[in-house]
Coordinates of C-alpha atoms in Angstrom, one line a residue:
Chain R
G1 CA 2.4 12.2 5.3
A2 CA 4.7 10.4 2.9
G3 CA 5.8 6.9 3.7
V4 CA 9.1 5.2 2.8
S5 CA 9.8 5.4 -0.9
Q6 CA 12.2 3.4 -2.9
S7 CA 13.4 3.7 -6.5
P8 CA 13.4 2.2 -9.0
S9 CA 10.5 -0.1 -8.4
N10 CA 12.0 -2.5 -10.9
K11 CA 15.5 -2.9 -12.1
V12 CA 16.7 -5.4 -14.8
T13 CA 20.4 -5.6 -15.3
E14 CA 23.0 -7.8 -16.9
K15 CA 25.3 -10.0 -14.9
G16 CA 28.5 -8.1 -14.0
K17 CA 26.9 -4.6 -14.0
D18 CA 26.7 -2.4 -10.9
V19 CA 23.3 -1.2 -9.6
E20 CA 22.2 1.4 -7.1
L21 CA 19.0 1.2 -5.2
R22 CA 17.6 4.3 -3.4
C23 CA 15.6 4.6 -0.2
D24 CA 13.9 7.8 1.1
P25 CA 12.9 7.2 4.7
I26 CA 10.1 8.9 6.6
S27 CA 11.2 12.4 7.7
G28 CA 12.5 12.3 11.2
H29 CA 13.2 8.6 11.3
T30 CA 16.7 8.1 12.5
A31 CA 16.9 4.3 12.0
L32 CA 17.1 2.8 8.5
Y33 CA 17.3 -0.8 7.5
W34 CA 17.9 -2.7 4.3
Y35 CA 16.5 -6.2 3.8
R36 CA 16.6 -8.7 0.9
Q37 CA 13.6 -10.9 0.2
S38 CA 14.1 -13.8 -2.1
L39 CA 11.3 -15.9 -3.6
G40 CA 9.8 -18.0 -0.9
Q41 CA 12.2 -16.7 1.7
G42 CA 11.8 -14.4 4.6
L43 CA 13.5 -11.1 5.1
E44 CA 17.3 -11.3 5.2
F45 CA 18.8 -8.4 7.1
L46 CA 21.5 -6.6 5.2
I47 CA 22.5 -3.4 6.9
Y48 CA 21.3 -1.0 9.7
F49 CA 21.9 2.8 10.1
Q50 CA 21.1 4.6 13.3
G51 CA 21.7 8.3 13.4
N52 CA 25.4 9.2 13.1
S53 CA 26.6 5.9 14.5
A54 CA 28.7 3.5 12.4
P55 CA 26.3 1.3 10.5
D56 CA 25.8 -2.4 11.3
K57 CA 27.0 -4.2 8.2
S58 CA 26.8 -7.6 9.6
G59 CA 24.2 -8.8 7.2
L60 CA 25.9 -7.9 4.0
P61 CA 26.5 -11.1 2.1
S62 CA 29.7 -10.1 0.3
D63 CA 32.0 -7.2 -0.3
R64 CA 30.1 -6.5 -3.5
F65 CA 27.4 -5.0 -1.4
S66 CA 27.7 -1.6 0.2
A67 CA 25.4 1.1 1.5
E68 CA 25.6 4.7 2.6
R69 CA 23.3 7.1 4.1
T70 CA 23.8 10.8 3.4
G71 CA 22.8 13.5 5.8
G72 CA 21.0 11.0 8.0
S73 CA 18.3 10.7 5.4
V74 CA 18.4 9.1 2.0
S75 CA 20.2 5.8 1.7
T76 CA 21.7 4.1 -1.4
L77 CA 22.4 0.4 -1.6
T78 CA 25.0 -0.5 -4.2
I79 CA 25.7 -3.9 -5.6
Q80 CA 28.8 -4.2 -7.7
R81 CA 29.4 -6.9 -10.3
T82 CA 25.9 -8.3 -9.9
Q83 CA 25.3 -12.0 -10.0
Q84 CA 22.2 -13.9 -10.8
E85 CA 21.8 -14.9 -7.2
D86 CA 21.4 -11.2 -6.3
S87 CA 18.0 -11.3 -8.0
A88 CA 15.5 -10.5 -5.2
V89 CA 13.3 -7.8 -3.8
Y90 CA 15.2 -5.3 -1.8
L91 CA 13.2 -3.7 1.0
C92 CA 14.0 -0.6 3.0
A93 CA 12.5 0.3 6.3
S94 CA 12.8 3.2 8.7
S95 CA 11.8 3.7 12.3
L96 CA 11.8 6.6 14.8
A97 CA 14.9 5.4 16.6
G98 CA 17.0 2.3 17.1
E99 CA 14.7 0.9 19.8
R100 CA 13.6 -2.7 19.6
H101 CA 9.9 -1.9 20.3
N102 CA 9.6 0.7 17.5
E103 CA 7.5 -0.1 14.5
Q104 CA 9.3 -0.4 11.2
F105 CA 7.8 1.3 8.2
F106 CA 8.6 -0.4 5.0
G107 CA 8.8 0.8 1.5
P108 CA 7.3 -1.1 -1.5
G109 CA 10.7 -2.5 -2.4
T110 CA 12.9 -2.7 -5.5
R111 CA 12.6 -5.8 -7.6
L112 CA 16.1 -6.6 -9.0
T113 CA 16.5 -9.1 -11.8
V114 CA 19.9 -10.0 -12.9
L115 CA 20.0 -11.7 -16.3
Chain A
A1 CA 20.8 -15.5 19.3
Q2 CA 17.2 -14.8 18.5
S3 CA 15.3 -16.8 16.0
V4 CA 11.7 -17.1 14.7
T5 CA 10.0 -20.1 13.3
Q6 CA 6.8 -20.0 11.3
P7 CA 6.0 -23.7 10.7
D8 CA 3.4 -23.2 8.1
I9 CA 4.5 -22.1 4.6
H10 CA 0.9 -22.0 3.3
I11 CA -2.4 -21.8 5.0
T12 CA -5.7 -22.1 3.1
V13 CA -9.0 -21.1 4.7
S14 CA -12.5 -20.4 3.5
E15 CA -13.9 -16.9 3.7
G16 CA -15.6 -16.5 7.0
A17 CA -13.7 -19.2 8.7
S18 CA -11.4 -18.6 11.7
L19 CA -7.6 -18.3 11.3
E20 CA -4.6 -19.0 13.4
L21 CA -1.0 -18.5 12.1
R22 CA 1.7 -20.0 14.2
C23 CA 4.9 -18.3 15.4
N24 CA 7.5 -19.7 17.7
Y25 CA 10.6 -17.8 18.9
S26 CA 13.8 -18.6 20.6
Y27 CA 15.2 -16.1 23.0
G28 CA 16.1 -16.4 26.7
A29 CA 14.3 -13.3 28.0
T30 CA 11.0 -11.7 27.0
P31 CA 11.4 -10.5 23.5
Y32 CA 9.6 -7.8 21.6
L33 CA 7.3 -9.5 19.1
F34 CA 5.6 -8.3 15.9
W35 CA 3.3 -9.5 13.2
Y36 CA 3.5 -7.8 9.8
V37 CA 1.4 -8.3 6.7
Q38 CA 2.6 -8.0 3.1
S39 CA 0.1 -7.7 0.3
P40 CA 1.2 -8.5 -3.2
G41 CA 3.6 -5.9 -4.5
Q42 CA 3.5 -4.0 -1.3
G43 CA 5.9 -3.4 1.6
L44 CA 5.2 -4.8 5.0
Q45 CA 2.6 -3.2 7.3
L46 CA 2.6 -3.7 11.1
L47 CA -0.5 -5.6 12.3
L48 CA 0.3 -5.6 16.0
K49 CA 3.2 -5.9 18.5
Y50 CA 3.8 -7.1 22.1
F51 CA 6.5 -6.0 24.5
S52 CA 4.9 -6.0 27.9
G53 CA 1.6 -6.1 29.8
D54 CA -1.5 -7.9 28.7
T55 CA -0.5 -11.0 26.8
L56 CA -3.4 -10.8 24.4
V57 CA -2.9 -7.9 22.0
Q58 CA -5.3 -6.4 19.5
G59 CA -4.2 -5.1 16.2
I60 CA -5.5 -3.6 13.0
K61 CA -7.9 -5.3 10.6
G62 CA -9.5 -7.4 13.4
F63 CA -6.4 -9.4 14.2
E64 CA -5.2 -10.4 17.6
A65 CA -2.2 -12.3 18.9
E66 CA -1.5 -14.0 22.2
F67 CA 2.0 -14.2 23.8
K68 CA 2.5 -17.5 25.6
R69 CA 5.8 -17.5 27.4
S70 CA 5.6 -21.2 28.4
Q71 CA 5.3 -22.2 24.7
S72 CA 7.5 -19.5 23.3
S73 CA 4.7 -18.7 21.0
F74 CA 3.0 -15.6 19.6
N75 CA 0.2 -16.9 17.4
L76 CA -1.9 -14.6 15.2
R77 CA -5.6 -15.1 15.1
K78 CA -8.7 -13.7 13.4
P79 CA -12.2 -15.0 14.1
S80 CA -13.6 -14.5 10.6
V81 CA -11.3 -14.2 7.5
H82 CA -12.2 -11.9 4.6
W83 CA -11.0 -12.4 1.0
S84 CA -8.9 -9.2 1.4
D85 CA -6.8 -10.9 4.1
A86 CA -5.0 -13.0 1.5
A87 CA -1.4 -12.0 1.9
E88 CA 2.0 -13.0 3.3
Y89 CA 2.3 -12.8 7.1
F90 CA 5.6 -12.4 8.9
C91 CA 6.3 -12.8 12.6
A92 CA 9.4 -10.9 13.9
V93 CA 11.3 -10.8 17.2
A94 CA 13.6 -8.1 18.5
A95 CA 15.7 -9.2 21.4
G96 CA 18.1 -7.3 23.6
G97 CA 21.8 -7.3 24.0
G98 CA 22.1 -3.9 22.2
S99 CA 20.6 -5.3 19.0
Y100 CA 17.8 -3.3 17.5
I101 CA 17.6 -5.5 14.4
P102 CA 14.5 -7.6 14.3
T103 CA 14.7 -11.2 13.0
F104 CA 11.9 -12.2 10.7
G105 CA 10.3 -15.6 10.1
R106 CA 10.1 -17.0 6.6
G107 CA 6.5 -16.0 6.4
T108 CA 3.2 -17.8 6.0
S109 CA 1.2 -17.3 2.8
L110 CA -2.6 -17.1 3.5
I111 CA -4.9 -18.2 0.7
V112 CA -8.6 -17.4 1.1
H113 CA -11.2 -19.4 -0.8
P114 CA -14.6 -17.9 -1.5

């Protein structure tokens, strides 16, 4: 079956522009996570969706970052007024449910470059 | 709060040699522990996980890891490394308290020499 997909795979934008990153989780997975991976760094948690519950936004670095998940499936991460420090790989992952023993399935990521 | 330390940023081994990647965690109770591998340009793939039972867990691609509560460690091992094992390896911990968000270590980059 299809895995987690993300689009675009690469995005180059100018400082100050807004960008939208898309994640299609595995069908039936109720939990969805966004992470940011900067060069030489580990994964930085951004936001977590579980079913119809209010998302956990505790990892969002600033109010320029937001995310939504429509219909419990596709998610979009939006970065407004991008800055050069936003350059990173943005990874999306999904899992069967919000249980701590569940395996996360990761997409290939979107590489964002802010000029 | 849970935390994960991977003390080695880079590890270099020769093909055929044994491998051990270190992972230490900080959490009061027994956590759920994971090892993921990330090949260049790819997302992360689960190698193995531990949450109860036998402290030596077997994973895919010939990897294993041992949970040692006394040392707060969950080191990843492989008896004989293949060139295709060159990748980034991440240890992760998921604790309790209603949090289902794993914390990842900074990763260890494995370089394999022929």
